[in-house]
Tab-separated table of C-alpha atoms and ligand atoms in Angstrom:
chain	number	residue	atom	x	y	z
Q	12	MET	CA	-29.268	2.489	-37.599
Q	13	ASN	CA	-31.828	-0.264	-38.143
Q	14	LYS	CA	-31.816	-1.164	-41.885
Q	15	HIS	CA	-35.603	-0.676	-42.065
Q	16	MET	CA	-35.426	2.931	-40.736
Q	17	THR	CA	-35.616	6.099	-42.822
Q	18	MET	CA	-33.138	8.908	-42.015
Q	19	GLU	CA	-35.955	10.858	-40.309
Q	20	GLN	CA	-36.879	7.865	-38.193
Q	21	HIS	CA	-33.195	7.403	-37.278
Q	22	ALA	CA	-32.886	11.054	-36.184
Q	23	PHE	CA	-36.072	10.724	-34.106
Q	24	ASP	CA	-34.803	7.518	-32.548
Q	25	LEU	CA	-31.476	9.152	-31.594
Q	26	SER	CA	-33.077	12.200	-29.999
Q	27	ARG	CA	-35.581	9.944	-28.192
Q	28	ARG	CA	-32.666	7.964	-26.784
Q	29	ARG	CA	-30.909	11.194	-25.765
Q	30	LEU	CA	-34.106	12.316	-24.027
Q	31	LEU	CA	-34.382	8.986	-22.224
Q	32	GLY	CA	-30.759	9.365	-21.192
Q	33	ALA	CA	-31.445	12.891	-19.940
Q	34	GLY	CA	-34.515	11.587	-18.130
Q	35	VAL	CA	-32.399	9.015	-16.280
Q	36	ALA	CA	-29.880	11.687	-15.402
Q	37	LEU	CA	-32.609	14.072	-14.277
Q	38	SER	CA	-34.280	11.506	-12.106
Q	39	GLY	CA	-30.818	10.747	-10.742
Q	40	LEU	CA	-30.422	14.422	-9.927
Q	41	GLY	CA	-33.869	14.436	-8.406
Q	42	LEU	CA	-32.747	11.694	-6.072
Q	43	ALA	CA	-29.579	13.626	-5.354
Q	44	ALA	CA	-31.603	16.725	-4.623
Q	45	CYS	CA	-33.692	14.791	-2.083
Q	46	ALA	CA	-30.657	13.235	-0.501
Q	47	THR	CA	-28.391	16.233	-0.444
Q	48	GLY	CA	-30.488	19.354	-0.613
Q	49	GLY	CA	-29.886	20.273	-4.229
Q	50	ALA	CA	-26.330	19.523	-5.385
Q	51	GLY	CA	-26.138	18.270	-8.946
Q	52	SER	CA	-24.870	19.595	-12.239
Q	53	GLY	CA	-23.277	23.017	-12.717
Q	54	PRO	CA	-19.930	24.372	-11.586
Q	55	SER	CA	-17.839	22.220	-9.265
Q	56	ILE	CA	-18.714	22.572	-5.591
Q	57	GLY	CA	-15.414	21.114	-4.437
Q	58	ARG	CA	-12.629	18.552	-4.705
Q	59	VAL	CA	-12.757	15.339	-2.695
Q	60	VAL	CA	-9.718	13.065	-2.615
Q	61	ILE	CA	-10.313	9.516	-1.396
Q	62	VAL	CA	-7.515	7.161	-0.387
Q	63	GLY	CA	-8.320	3.444	-0.466
Q	64	GLY	CA	-10.529	1.756	-3.050
Q	65	GLY	CA	-11.932	-0.932	-0.756
Q	66	PHE	CA	-15.419	-1.172	0.716
Q	67	GLY	CA	-15.398	2.290	2.296
Q	68	GLY	CA	-13.443	4.339	-0.239
Q	69	ALA	CA	-14.971	2.969	-3.436
Q	70	THR	CA	-18.506	3.342	-2.053
Q	71	ALA	CA	-17.804	6.940	-1.064
Q	72	ALA	CA	-16.463	7.722	-4.547
Q	73	ARG	CA	-19.462	6.169	-6.232
Q	74	TYR	CA	-22.066	7.859	-4.008
Q	75	LEU	CA	-20.457	11.304	-4.141
Q	76	LYS	CA	-20.808	11.220	-7.927
Q	77	LEU	CA	-24.288	9.685	-7.775
Q	78	TRP	CA	-25.633	12.281	-5.374
Q	79	ALA	CA	-23.681	15.304	-6.688
Q	80	SER	CA	-22.162	14.976	-10.132
Q	81	ASN	CA	-20.550	18.409	-9.659
Q	82	VAL	CA	-18.126	17.220	-6.985
Q	83	ASP	CA	-14.623	16.434	-8.317
Q	84	VAL	CA	-13.796	12.983	-6.990
Q	85	THR	CA	-10.315	11.434	-7.155
Q	86	LEU	CA	-9.793	7.928	-5.772
Q	87	VAL	CA	-6.224	6.768	-5.102
Q	88	GLU	CA	-5.752	3.014	-4.660
Q	89	ARG	CA	-2.474	1.125	-4.551
Q	90	ASN	CA	-3.841	-1.993	-6.262
Q	91	THR	CA	-4.934	-2.234	-9.889
Q	92	SER	CA	-8.133	-4.093	-9.015
Q	93	PHE	CA	-10.372	-4.720	-6.055
Q	94	VAL	CA	-10.096	-8.131	-4.385
Q	95	SER	CA	-12.828	-8.884	-1.867
Q	96	CYS	CA	-12.140	-10.321	1.591
Q	97	PRO	CA	-15.796	-11.427	1.815
Q	98	ILE	CA	-16.011	-14.764	-0.060
Q	99	SER	CA	-12.192	-15.142	0.058
Q	100	ASN	CA	-12.560	-17.954	2.624
Q	101	LEU	CA	-14.408	-19.902	-0.093
Q	102	VAL	CA	-11.304	-19.612	-2.267
Q	103	LEU	CA	-9.320	-21.197	0.570
Q	104	GLY	CA	-11.880	-24.005	0.692
Q	105	GLY	CA	-11.591	-24.546	-3.070
Q	106	HIS	CA	-15.226	-23.557	-3.662
Q	107	LYS	CA	-14.486	-20.270	-5.515
Q	108	GLN	CA	-11.646	-18.908	-7.644
Q	109	MET	CA	-9.777	-15.599	-7.327
Q	110	ALA	CA	-11.555	-14.343	-10.467
Q	111	ASP	CA	-14.860	-14.682	-8.588
Q	112	ILE	CA	-13.739	-12.170	-5.937
Q	113	THR	CA	-11.851	-9.739	-8.187
Q	114	ARG	CA	-13.387	-6.674	-9.827
Q	115	GLY	CA	-11.980	-3.720	-11.810
Q	116	TYR	CA	-12.369	0.020	-11.291
Q	117	ASP	CA	-13.464	0.876	-14.859
Q	118	SER	CA	-17.165	1.287	-14.008
Q	119	LEU	CA	-16.229	3.879	-11.387
Q	120	ARG	CA	-14.233	5.722	-14.069
Q	121	LYS	CA	-17.296	5.656	-16.320
Q	122	VAL	CA	-19.397	7.483	-13.714
Q	123	GLY	CA	-16.820	10.270	-13.510
Q	124	VAL	CA	-14.506	9.201	-10.684
Q	125	LYS	CA	-10.825	9.862	-11.432
Q	126	VAL	CA	-9.293	6.557	-10.352
Q	127	MET	CA	-5.519	6.717	-9.888
Q	128	GLN	CA	-3.378	3.715	-9.136
Q	129	GLY	CA	-0.799	4.768	-6.580
Q	130	GLU	CA	0.239	5.055	-2.979
Q	131	VAL	CA	-0.474	8.066	-0.777
Q	132	THR	CA	2.474	8.482	1.581
Q	133	ALA	CA	1.520	11.540	3.639
Q	134	VAL	CA	-1.328	13.856	4.497
Q	135	ASP	CA	-0.841	17.586	5.113
Q	136	ALA	CA	-4.176	18.426	6.750
Q	137	ALA	CA	-3.201	22.081	7.305
Q	138	ALA	CA	-2.352	22.655	3.633
Q	139	LYS	CA	-5.167	20.283	2.492
Q	140	LYS	CA	-2.882	18.159	0.332
Q	141	VAL	CA	-1.802	14.543	0.092
Q	142	ARG	CA	1.562	13.403	-1.193
Q	143	LEU	CA	1.917	10.527	-3.672
Q	144	ALA	CA	4.699	7.943	-3.687
Q	145	GLY	CA	5.851	9.189	-7.107
Q	146	GLY	CA	6.423	12.675	-5.646
Q	147	GLY	CA	3.267	14.418	-6.847
Q	148	GLU	CA	0.607	16.043	-4.681
Q	149	LEU	CA	-3.178	16.241	-4.774
Q	150	ALA	CA	-5.034	19.193	-3.271
Q	151	TYR	CA	-8.458	18.691	-1.726
Q	152	ASP	CA	-11.318	20.506	-0.036
Q	153	ARG	CA	-12.322	17.326	1.814
Q	154	LEU	CA	-10.208	14.181	2.229
Q	155	ILE	CA	-11.579	10.670	2.850
Q	156	LEU	CA	-9.290	7.936	4.169
Q	157	SER	CA	-10.480	4.341	4.107
Q	158	PRO	CA	-7.130	2.568	4.407
Q	159	GLY	CA	-8.379	-0.576	6.145
Q	160	ILE	CA	-6.157	-2.241	8.715
Q	161	ASP	CA	-2.483	-2.896	9.265
Q	162	PHE	CA	-0.928	-5.316	11.710
Q	163	MET	CA	0.603	-4.894	15.190
Q	164	LEU	CA	3.515	-7.326	15.151
Q	165	ASP	CA	5.774	-5.957	17.891
Q	166	GLY	CA	4.076	-7.836	20.747
Q	167	THR	CA	4.666	-11.265	19.188
Q	168	PRO	CA	8.363	-12.130	18.826
Q	169	GLY	CA	9.167	-13.971	15.625
Q	170	LEU	CA	5.890	-13.061	13.915
Q	171	ALA	CA	7.222	-10.276	11.674
Q	172	ALA	CA	10.076	-12.492	10.457
Q	173	ALA	CA	7.711	-15.448	9.944
Q	174	LEU	CA	5.349	-13.321	7.844
Q	175	ASP	CA	8.250	-11.772	5.921
Q	176	SER	CA	9.558	-15.234	5.068
Q	177	GLY	CA	6.217	-16.090	3.437
Q	178	ARG	CA	6.089	-19.435	5.291
Q	179	VAL	CA	3.484	-18.070	7.717
Q	180	LEU	CA	0.580	-16.225	6.109
Q	181	HIS	CA	-2.150	-13.982	7.496
Q	182	SER	CA	-4.439	-13.930	4.436
Q	183	TRP	CA	-6.419	-11.219	6.230
Q	184	LYS	CA	-6.120	-8.910	3.216
Q	185	ALA	CA	-7.445	-10.734	0.179
Q	186	GLY	CA	-5.067	-11.019	-2.769
Q	187	PRO	CA	-1.732	-12.813	-3.184
Q	188	GLN	CA	-1.895	-14.094	0.415
Q	189	THR	CA	-5.213	-15.829	-0.359
Q	190	VAL	CA	-3.625	-17.615	-3.313
Q	191	ALA	CA	-0.536	-18.532	-1.282
Q	192	LEU	CA	-2.531	-19.980	1.633
Q	193	ARG	CA	-4.664	-22.050	-0.742
Q	194	ARG	CA	-1.435	-23.445	-2.272
Q	195	GLN	CA	-0.109	-24.320	1.196
Q	196	LEU	CA	-3.361	-26.161	1.980
Q	197	GLU	CA	-3.176	-28.059	-1.307
Q	198	ALA	CA	0.444	-29.023	-0.627
Q	199	MET	CA	-0.248	-30.080	2.979
Q	200	PRO	CA	-0.138	-33.858	3.501
Q	201	ASP	CA	-3.252	-35.775	4.517
Q	202	GLY	CA	-2.851	-36.193	8.276
Q	203	GLY	CA	-1.239	-32.738	8.603
Q	204	VAL	CA	-2.283	-29.894	10.924
Q	205	PHE	CA	-3.566	-26.484	9.838
Q	206	ALA	CA	-3.330	-24.163	12.866
Q	207	MET	CA	-4.979	-20.734	12.825
Q	208	SER	CA	-4.315	-18.083	15.449
Q	209	ILE	CA	-7.075	-15.540	16.143
Q	210	PRO	CA	-6.156	-12.278	17.919
Q	211	LYS	CA	-8.123	-10.669	20.715
Q	212	VAL	CA	-10.991	-8.446	19.568
Q	213	PRO	CA	-11.304	-5.927	18.027
Q	214	TYR	CA	-10.206	-7.241	14.639
Q	215	ARG	CA	-11.587	-7.025	11.086
Q	216	CYS	CA	-14.648	-9.279	10.568
Q	217	PRO	CA	-15.473	-10.969	13.902
Q	218	PRO	CA	-16.972	-14.162	12.328
Q	219	GLY	CA	-14.321	-14.404	9.582
Q	220	PRO	CA	-11.881	-16.737	11.354
Q	221	TYR	CA	-14.597	-19.235	12.297
Q	222	GLU	CA	-15.893	-19.221	8.721
Q	223	ARG	CA	-12.300	-19.865	7.611
Q	224	ALA	CA	-12.032	-22.855	9.964
Q	225	CYS	CA	-15.203	-24.291	8.383
Q	226	MET	CA	-14.024	-23.690	4.819
Q	227	VAL	CA	-10.607	-25.261	5.372
Q	228	ALA	CA	-12.273	-28.180	7.191
Q	229	SER	CA	-14.738	-28.643	4.304
Q	230	TYR	CA	-11.764	-29.020	1.954
Q	231	PHE	CA	-10.021	-31.487	4.277
Q	232	LYS	CA	-13.219	-33.492	4.785
Q	233	GLN	CA	-13.384	-34.150	1.064
Q	234	HIS	CA	-9.723	-34.313	0.067
Q	235	LYS	CA	-7.577	-34.967	3.181
Q	236	PRO	CA	-9.840	-36.726	5.666
Q	237	ARG	CA	-7.053	-37.352	8.215
Q	238	ALA	CA	-5.984	-33.680	8.358
Q	239	LYS	CA	-6.904	-31.405	11.281
Q	240	VAL	CA	-7.908	-27.769	11.796
Q	241	LEU	CA	-6.699	-26.382	15.094
Q	242	VAL	CA	-8.276	-23.038	16.050
Q	243	LEU	CA	-6.157	-21.139	18.577
Q	244	ASP	CA	-8.383	-18.320	19.779
Q	245	ALA	CA	-6.942	-15.599	22.041
Q	246	ASN	CA	-10.506	-14.784	23.072
Q	247	PRO	CA	-12.450	-16.599	25.788
Q	248	GLU	CA	-15.064	-17.793	23.298
Q	249	ILE	CA	-16.207	-17.646	19.656
Q	250	GLN	CA	-16.784	-13.952	18.896
Q	251	SER	CA	-19.787	-14.034	16.552
Q	252	LYS	CA	-22.685	-16.439	15.852
Q	253	LYS	CA	-21.230	-18.621	18.629
Q	254	ALA	CA	-23.950	-21.263	18.903
Q	255	LEU	CA	-24.219	-21.548	15.112
Q	256	PHE	CA	-20.484	-22.087	14.650
Q	257	GLU	CA	-20.346	-24.546	17.567
Q	258	LYS	CA	-23.131	-26.529	15.923
Q	259	ALA	CA	-21.361	-26.446	12.545
Q	260	PHE	CA	-18.083	-27.623	14.094
Q	261	LYS	CA	-19.958	-30.525	15.743
Q	262	ASP	CA	-22.369	-31.471	12.945
Q	263	HIS	CA	-19.988	-31.203	9.983
Q	264	TYR	CA	-16.425	-31.261	11.249
Q	265	SER	CA	-16.330	-33.470	14.328
Q	266	GLY	CA	-12.831	-34.971	14.548
Q	267	ILE	CA	-11.491	-32.372	12.097
Q	268	ILE	CA	-11.868	-28.989	13.863
Q	269	GLU	CA	-10.519	-28.607	17.376
Q	270	TYR	CA	-11.406	-25.257	18.968
Q	271	ARG	CA	-9.277	-23.919	21.844
Q	272	SER	CA	-10.269	-20.701	23.640
Q	273	ASN	CA	-7.892	-18.454	25.640
Q	274	ASN	CA	-4.980	-19.574	23.454
Q	275	GLU	CA	-3.165	-16.334	22.716
Q	276	LEU	CA	-0.141	-16.531	20.452
Q	277	LYS	CA	2.989	-15.505	22.400
Q	278	SER	CA	5.684	-16.022	19.770
Q	279	VAL	CA	6.427	-17.817	16.515
Q	280	GLU	CA	9.395	-20.041	15.657
Q	281	GLY	CA	9.346	-21.502	12.167
Q	282	LEU	CA	5.954	-23.200	11.891
Q	283	THR	CA	5.577	-23.510	15.659
Q	284	ALA	CA	3.043	-21.346	17.460
Q	285	LYS	CA	4.225	-20.762	21.020
Q	286	LEU	CA	1.341	-20.346	23.447
Q	287	GLU	CA	1.327	-19.669	27.176
Q	288	PHE	CA	1.341	-23.320	28.249
Q	289	ASP	CA	2.327	-25.341	25.194
Q	290	ASP	CA	3.717	-25.227	21.682
Q	291	VAL	CA	1.809	-26.184	18.559
Q	292	LYS	CA	3.788	-27.450	15.593
Q	293	ALA	CA	1.746	-26.955	12.443
Q	294	ASP	CA	2.156	-28.049	8.849
Q	295	VAL	CA	0.398	-24.845	7.773
Q	296	LEU	CA	0.408	-21.947	10.251
Q	297	ASN	CA	-2.042	-19.117	9.575
Q	298	VAL	CA	-1.639	-16.207	11.963
Q	299	ILE	CA	-4.236	-13.441	11.947
Q	300	PRO	CA	-2.246	-10.753	13.777
Q	301	PRO	CA	-3.637	-8.081	16.128
Q	302	GLN	CA	-4.747	-5.074	14.104
Q	303	ARG	CA	-4.956	-1.278	14.086
Q	304	ALA	CA	-6.019	1.345	11.560
Q	305	GLY	CA	-4.036	1.370	8.314
Q	306	ASP	CA	-0.549	2.897	8.237
Q	307	LEU	CA	-1.620	6.066	6.448
Q	308	ALA	CA	-4.123	6.949	9.187
Q	309	ARG	CA	-1.352	6.494	11.724
Q	310	ALA	CA	1.138	8.582	9.728
Q	311	ALA	CA	-1.516	11.301	9.451
Q	312	GLY	CA	-1.799	11.447	13.252
Q	313	LEU	CA	-5.420	10.256	13.319
Q	314	LEU	CA	-5.092	7.366	15.803
Q	315	ASN	CA	-6.439	9.179	18.847
Q	316	MET	CA	-8.302	6.128	20.277
Q	317	ASN	CA	-5.985	3.792	22.206
Q	318	ASN	CA	-3.249	4.796	19.778
Q	319	ARG	CA	-4.899	2.224	17.522
Q	320	TRP	CA	-8.053	3.526	15.835
Q	321	ALA	CA	-9.342	6.849	14.428
Q	322	GLY	CA	-12.026	8.643	16.399
Q	323	VAL	CA	-14.754	10.189	14.205
Q	324	ASN	CA	-17.781	12.437	14.446
Q	325	TRP	CA	-20.454	9.902	13.480
Q	326	LEU	CA	-22.660	12.530	11.791
Q	327	THR	CA	-20.014	13.268	9.171
Q	328	MET	CA	-17.316	10.582	9.667
Q	329	GLU	CA	-14.894	13.528	10.086
Q	330	SER	CA	-11.823	12.744	12.175
Q	331	THR	CA	-11.832	14.136	15.713
Q	332	ALA	CA	-8.078	14.699	15.279
Q	333	ALA	CA	-7.848	16.522	11.921
Q	334	PRO	CA	-10.538	18.797	10.464
Q	335	GLY	CA	-11.467	18.177	6.841
Q	336	VAL	CA	-10.287	14.553	6.973
Q	337	HIS	CA	-13.002	11.875	7.037
Q	338	VAL	CA	-12.209	8.293	8.044
Q	339	LEU	CA	-14.263	5.234	7.102
Q	340	GLY	CA	-14.456	1.529	7.718
Q	341	ASP	CA	-12.156	-0.678	9.727
Q	342	ALA	CA	-9.811	2.209	10.556
Q	343	THR	CA	-12.409	3.876	12.803
Q	344	PHE	CA	-12.868	3.360	16.535
Q	345	SER	CA	-16.106	1.392	16.332
Q	346	ALA	CA	-19.314	2.574	17.972
Q	347	PRO	CA	-20.729	0.133	20.567
Q	348	ALA	CA	-21.621	-3.244	18.967
Q	349	MET	CA	-20.653	-1.955	15.526
Q	350	PRO	CA	-18.666	-4.605	13.614
Q	351	LYS	CA	-15.623	-3.972	11.464
Q	352	SER	CA	-17.168	-5.247	8.235
Q	353	GLY	CA	-17.315	-4.447	4.549
Q	354	HIS	CA	-21.024	-3.832	4.854
Q	355	MET	CA	-20.460	-1.341	7.674
Q	356	ALA	CA	-17.661	0.410	5.733
Q	357	ASN	CA	-20.135	0.776	2.849
Q	358	GLN	CA	-22.626	2.379	5.241
Q	359	HIS	CA	-20.010	4.725	6.728
Q	360	ALA	CA	-19.238	5.816	3.179
Q	361	LYS	CA	-22.834	6.799	2.486
Q	362	VAL	CA	-23.041	8.832	5.710
Q	363	ALA	CA	-19.797	10.580	4.741
Q	364	ALA	CA	-20.793	11.188	1.095
Q	365	ALA	CA	-24.118	12.777	2.050
Q	366	ALA	CA	-22.492	14.896	4.788
Q	367	ILE	CA	-19.594	16.062	2.590
Q	368	ILE	CA	-21.961	17.253	-0.144
Q	369	GLU	CA	-23.789	19.360	2.456
Q	370	LEU	CA	-20.579	20.643	4.046
Q	371	LEU	CA	-19.190	21.701	0.661
Q	372	GLN	CA	-22.307	23.830	0.211
Q	373	GLY	CA	-22.277	25.217	3.760
Q	374	LYS	CA	-25.477	23.374	4.629
Q	375	PRO	CA	-26.378	21.391	7.767
Q	376	VAL	CA	-25.847	17.627	7.689
Q	377	SER	CA	-28.503	15.049	8.493
Q	378	PRO	CA	-28.841	14.787	12.296
Q	379	THR	CA	-30.425	11.311	12.206
Q	380	PRO	CA	-28.296	8.810	10.268
Q	381	VAL	CA	-29.169	5.117	10.499
Q	382	VAL	CA	-26.857	2.364	9.290
Q	383	MET	CA	-27.144	-1.401	9.161
Q	384	ASN	CA	-25.047	-4.505	8.786
Q	385	THR	CA	-25.518	-8.057	7.578
Q	386	CYS	CA	-22.701	-10.528	7.720
Q	387	TYR	CA	-23.101	-13.981	6.161
Q	388	SER	CA	-20.769	-16.868	6.975
Q	389	PHE	CA	-20.429	-20.121	5.047
Q	390	VAL	CA	-20.281	-23.156	7.314
Q	391	THR	CA	-20.263	-25.601	4.376
Q	392	ALA	CA	-19.881	-24.864	0.663
Q	393	ARG	CA	-23.639	-24.153	0.571
Q	394	ASP	CA	-24.975	-23.697	4.099
Q	395	VAL	CA	-24.829	-20.212	5.506
Q	396	VAL	CA	-25.643	-18.332	8.719
Q	397	HIS	CA	-26.057	-14.585	9.159
Q	398	VAL	CA	-25.926	-11.894	11.823
Q	399	ALA	CA	-27.658	-8.548	11.237
Q	400	SER	CA	-28.011	-5.280	13.158
Q	401	VAL	CA	-29.367	-1.741	12.772
Q	402	HIS	CA	-27.557	1.227	14.354
Q	403	GLN	CA	-29.147	4.640	14.936
Q	404	TYR	CA	-27.352	7.875	15.835
Q	405	ASP	CA	-27.948	8.913	19.448
Q	406	ALA	CA	-27.635	12.703	19.770
Q	407	THR	CA	-27.150	12.604	23.554
Q	408	ASP	CA	-24.184	10.245	23.511
Q	409	LYS	CA	-23.043	11.319	20.027
Q	410	THR	CA	-22.575	7.758	18.819
Q	411	PHE	CA	-24.438	5.015	16.981
Q	412	LYS	CA	-26.409	2.589	19.139
Q	413	THR	CA	-28.126	-0.621	18.074
Q	414	VAL	CA	-31.863	-0.285	17.657
Q	415	PRO	CA	-33.511	-2.551	20.262
Q	416	GLY	CA	-35.202	-5.555	18.645
Q	417	SER	CA	-33.466	-5.032	15.300
Q	418	GLY	CA	-31.324	-7.683	13.694
Q	419	GLY	CA	-30.415	-11.056	15.118
Q	420	VAL	CA	-28.957	-14.300	13.819
Q	421	SER	CA	-30.189	-17.212	11.674
Q	422	ALA	CA	-32.217	-19.922	13.386
Q	423	GLY	CA	-29.884	-22.437	11.761
Q	424	ALA	CA	-27.555	-22.875	8.809
Q	425	ASN	CA	-29.444	-23.218	5.538
Q	426	GLN	CA	-28.984	-23.189	1.778
Q	427	ILE	CA	-31.383	-20.321	1.034
Q	428	GLU	CA	-29.024	-18.048	2.935
Q	429	GLY	CA	-26.227	-19.564	0.871
Q	430	ARG	CA	-27.861	-17.994	-2.169
Q	431	TYR	CA	-28.514	-14.739	-0.290
Q	432	ALA	CA	-24.845	-14.577	0.719
Q	433	LEU	CA	-23.611	-14.807	-2.870
Q	434	SER	CA	-26.216	-12.230	-3.967
Q	435	TRP	CA	-25.167	-9.958	-1.104
Q	436	ALA	CA	-21.592	-10.094	-2.390
Q	437	ASP	CA	-22.560	-9.403	-6.021
Q	438	ASN	CA	-24.810	-6.545	-4.936
Q	439	ILE	CA	-22.358	-4.826	-2.614
Q	440	TRP	CA	-19.546	-5.067	-5.190
Q	441	ALA	CA	-21.887	-3.486	-7.762
Q	442	ASP	CA	-23.011	-0.864	-5.236
Q	443	MET	CA	-19.456	0.232	-4.428
Q	444	LEU	CA	-17.912	-0.103	-7.881
Q	445	ALA	CA	-20.852	1.178	-9.952
Q	446	GLY	CA	-21.417	-2.008	-11.884
L	2	FAD	C1	-11.569	-13.477	5.491
L	2	FAD	C2	-12.461	-12.268	5.605
L	2	FAD	C3	-13.828	-12.396	5.373
L	2	FAD	C4	-14.655	-11.278	5.480
L	2	FAD	N1	-15.988	-11.443	5.239
L	2	FAD	C5	-16.813	-10.381	5.339
L	2	FAD	C6	-18.199	-10.519	5.055
L	2	FAD	O1	-18.685	-11.609	4.750
L	2	FAD	N2	-18.985	-9.410	5.138
L	2	FAD	C7	-18.470	-8.194	5.461
L	2	FAD	O2	-19.243	-7.223	5.507
L	2	FAD	N3	-17.154	-8.030	5.743
L	2	FAD	C8	-16.319	-9.084	5.691
L	2	FAD	N4	-14.968	-8.928	5.943
L	2	FAD	C9	-14.464	-7.632	6.422
L	2	FAD	C10	-14.200	-6.634	5.284
L	2	FAD	O3	-13.320	-7.165	4.335
L	2	FAD	C11	-13.598	-5.341	5.869
L	2	FAD	O4	-14.328	-4.945	6.991
L	2	FAD	C12	-13.602	-4.256	4.794
L	2	FAD	O5	-12.693	-4.602	3.776
L	2	FAD	C13	-13.268	-2.894	5.382
L	2	FAD	O6	-13.321	-1.898	4.372
L	2	FAD	P1	-12.273	-0.695	4.391
L	2	FAD	O7	-12.667	0.229	3.315
L	2	FAD	O8	-12.141	-0.185	5.777
L	2	FAD	O9	-10.877	-1.392	4.056
L	2	FAD	P2	-10.455	-2.214	2.769
L	2	FAD	O10	-11.629	-2.810	2.091
L	2	FAD	O11	-9.346	-3.114	3.198
L	2	FAD	O12	-9.860	-1.111	1.792
L	2	FAD	C14	-8.665	-0.438	2.071
L	2	FAD	C15	-8.003	-0.097	0.752
L	2	FAD	O13	-7.071	0.950	0.943
L	2	FAD	C16	-5.936	0.728	0.135
L	2	FAD	N5	-4.870	1.523	0.738
L	2	FAD	C17	-4.470	1.502	2.039
L	2	FAD	N6	-3.512	2.418	2.241
L	2	FAD	C18	-3.304	3.038	1.062
L	2	FAD	C19	-2.425	4.077	0.649
L	2	FAD	N7	-1.581	4.655	1.505
L	2	FAD	N8	-2.466	4.477	-0.641
L	2	FAD	C20	-3.319	3.881	-1.536
L	2	FAD	N9	-4.165	2.885	-1.188
L	2	FAD	C21	-4.158	2.478	0.096
L	2	FAD	C22	-5.771	-0.780	0.198
L	2	FAD	O14	-5.016	-1.272	-0.887
L	2	FAD	C23	-7.217	-1.264	0.172
L	2	FAD	O15	-7.672	-1.511	-1.145
L	2	FAD	C24	-14.115	-10.013	5.832
L	2	FAD	C25	-12.733	-9.888	6.055
L	2	FAD	C26	-11.913	-11.007	5.950
L	2	FAD	C27	-10.435	-10.843	6.181
């Protein structure tokens, strides 16, 4: 209470604040009513369990509660905090710290999501239950899996052992591997070679490896000017923003970055990458392995596309293999020209959240979803390029298709987009984690 207030004024002030609070909640419900056809407060309309608190899962949890506070939402995530892959290449370059890309789950708890730290080990889609590593079970009406990716190591002899040893890192899931790769780069002698192997598409974040090459090269340019970045790409050419990355390699990192196309990794021995025609001995070897949907999606029998990705109904994100189970993000079999990105996982989550609220009430889902993507890449510590696209559901082919004339790429790298990129990251983390 303000010391100049009377008791009556204090009581009035409190009730006014309560009313304002109710007003915010009501306008929130109004929004929910528009978006979802009337779900809101009142008795629970159903239980949704979400596995994976990354870009897809956390966004779904947040938006289910935002659009229908009367859905019970439980989010199970194995890690205690969220560590972002976007911006993690800047940590490798020494331009950001791990604290800059790490966020907690407390704000999600505050909006009513039950956040549990733990590992889901199995899905029983018939009984509508998931099993937890500790032995417990969670029952659901609708299940969302956004488990991200796991690696396919069998086709590359020596790779599993090299990764297990910790000498070779992937750093394609942000966290301890990001820290470890940065330490390897710091310990690498000036004049040493950092070799990075890129798998054939599809993989998580098509421009990510080329951004990584730039960030590592930016560090070398300043601190180890005789060191080299060797990019061993299994693909025939740069997979995203090609001309922009080629220009960055030439303008900023000539003599530091060497790019080699059609250089698929065949096997690994120590720190030697064995390719089809030659061997590359590196001082730091960073292998981004071929990828598939996360282990849990595989264990749940959802990988019905090339035995690698989960097929979904794009109107609801519901698995085409298991009713009642929705799959988001990188784990899905992508629609044409749809990238595996955090931004896209966030969009999948919103399609799923809106659809699940309708399905729980026995109502029809929106037949016309539209999603979009923007992916920024740092080519220096400040200069950034982007690629953007808009994808609209096509009822005839039952998939998302890019809207002709939408999106595109930057005309050139620039510092204004450097600021946009950092704002994009802050905004999407706030959007998914509720603060
Ligand atoms: C270096 C790099 C840079 C990138 N830059 C960008 C960028 O600039 N913009 C962009 O849009 N995207 C970017 N991406 C891609 C982006 O990180 C992914 O597309 C995004 O993380 C996919 O979201 P997701 O929800 O599918 O998976 P994730 O975000 O990986 O979330 C999966 C979560 O599930 C948890 N999990 C998995 N299995 C279980 C289980 N059984 N039990 C409990 N928890 C489980 C994991 O711990 C994880 O937290 C980048 C990726 C990399 C590697």
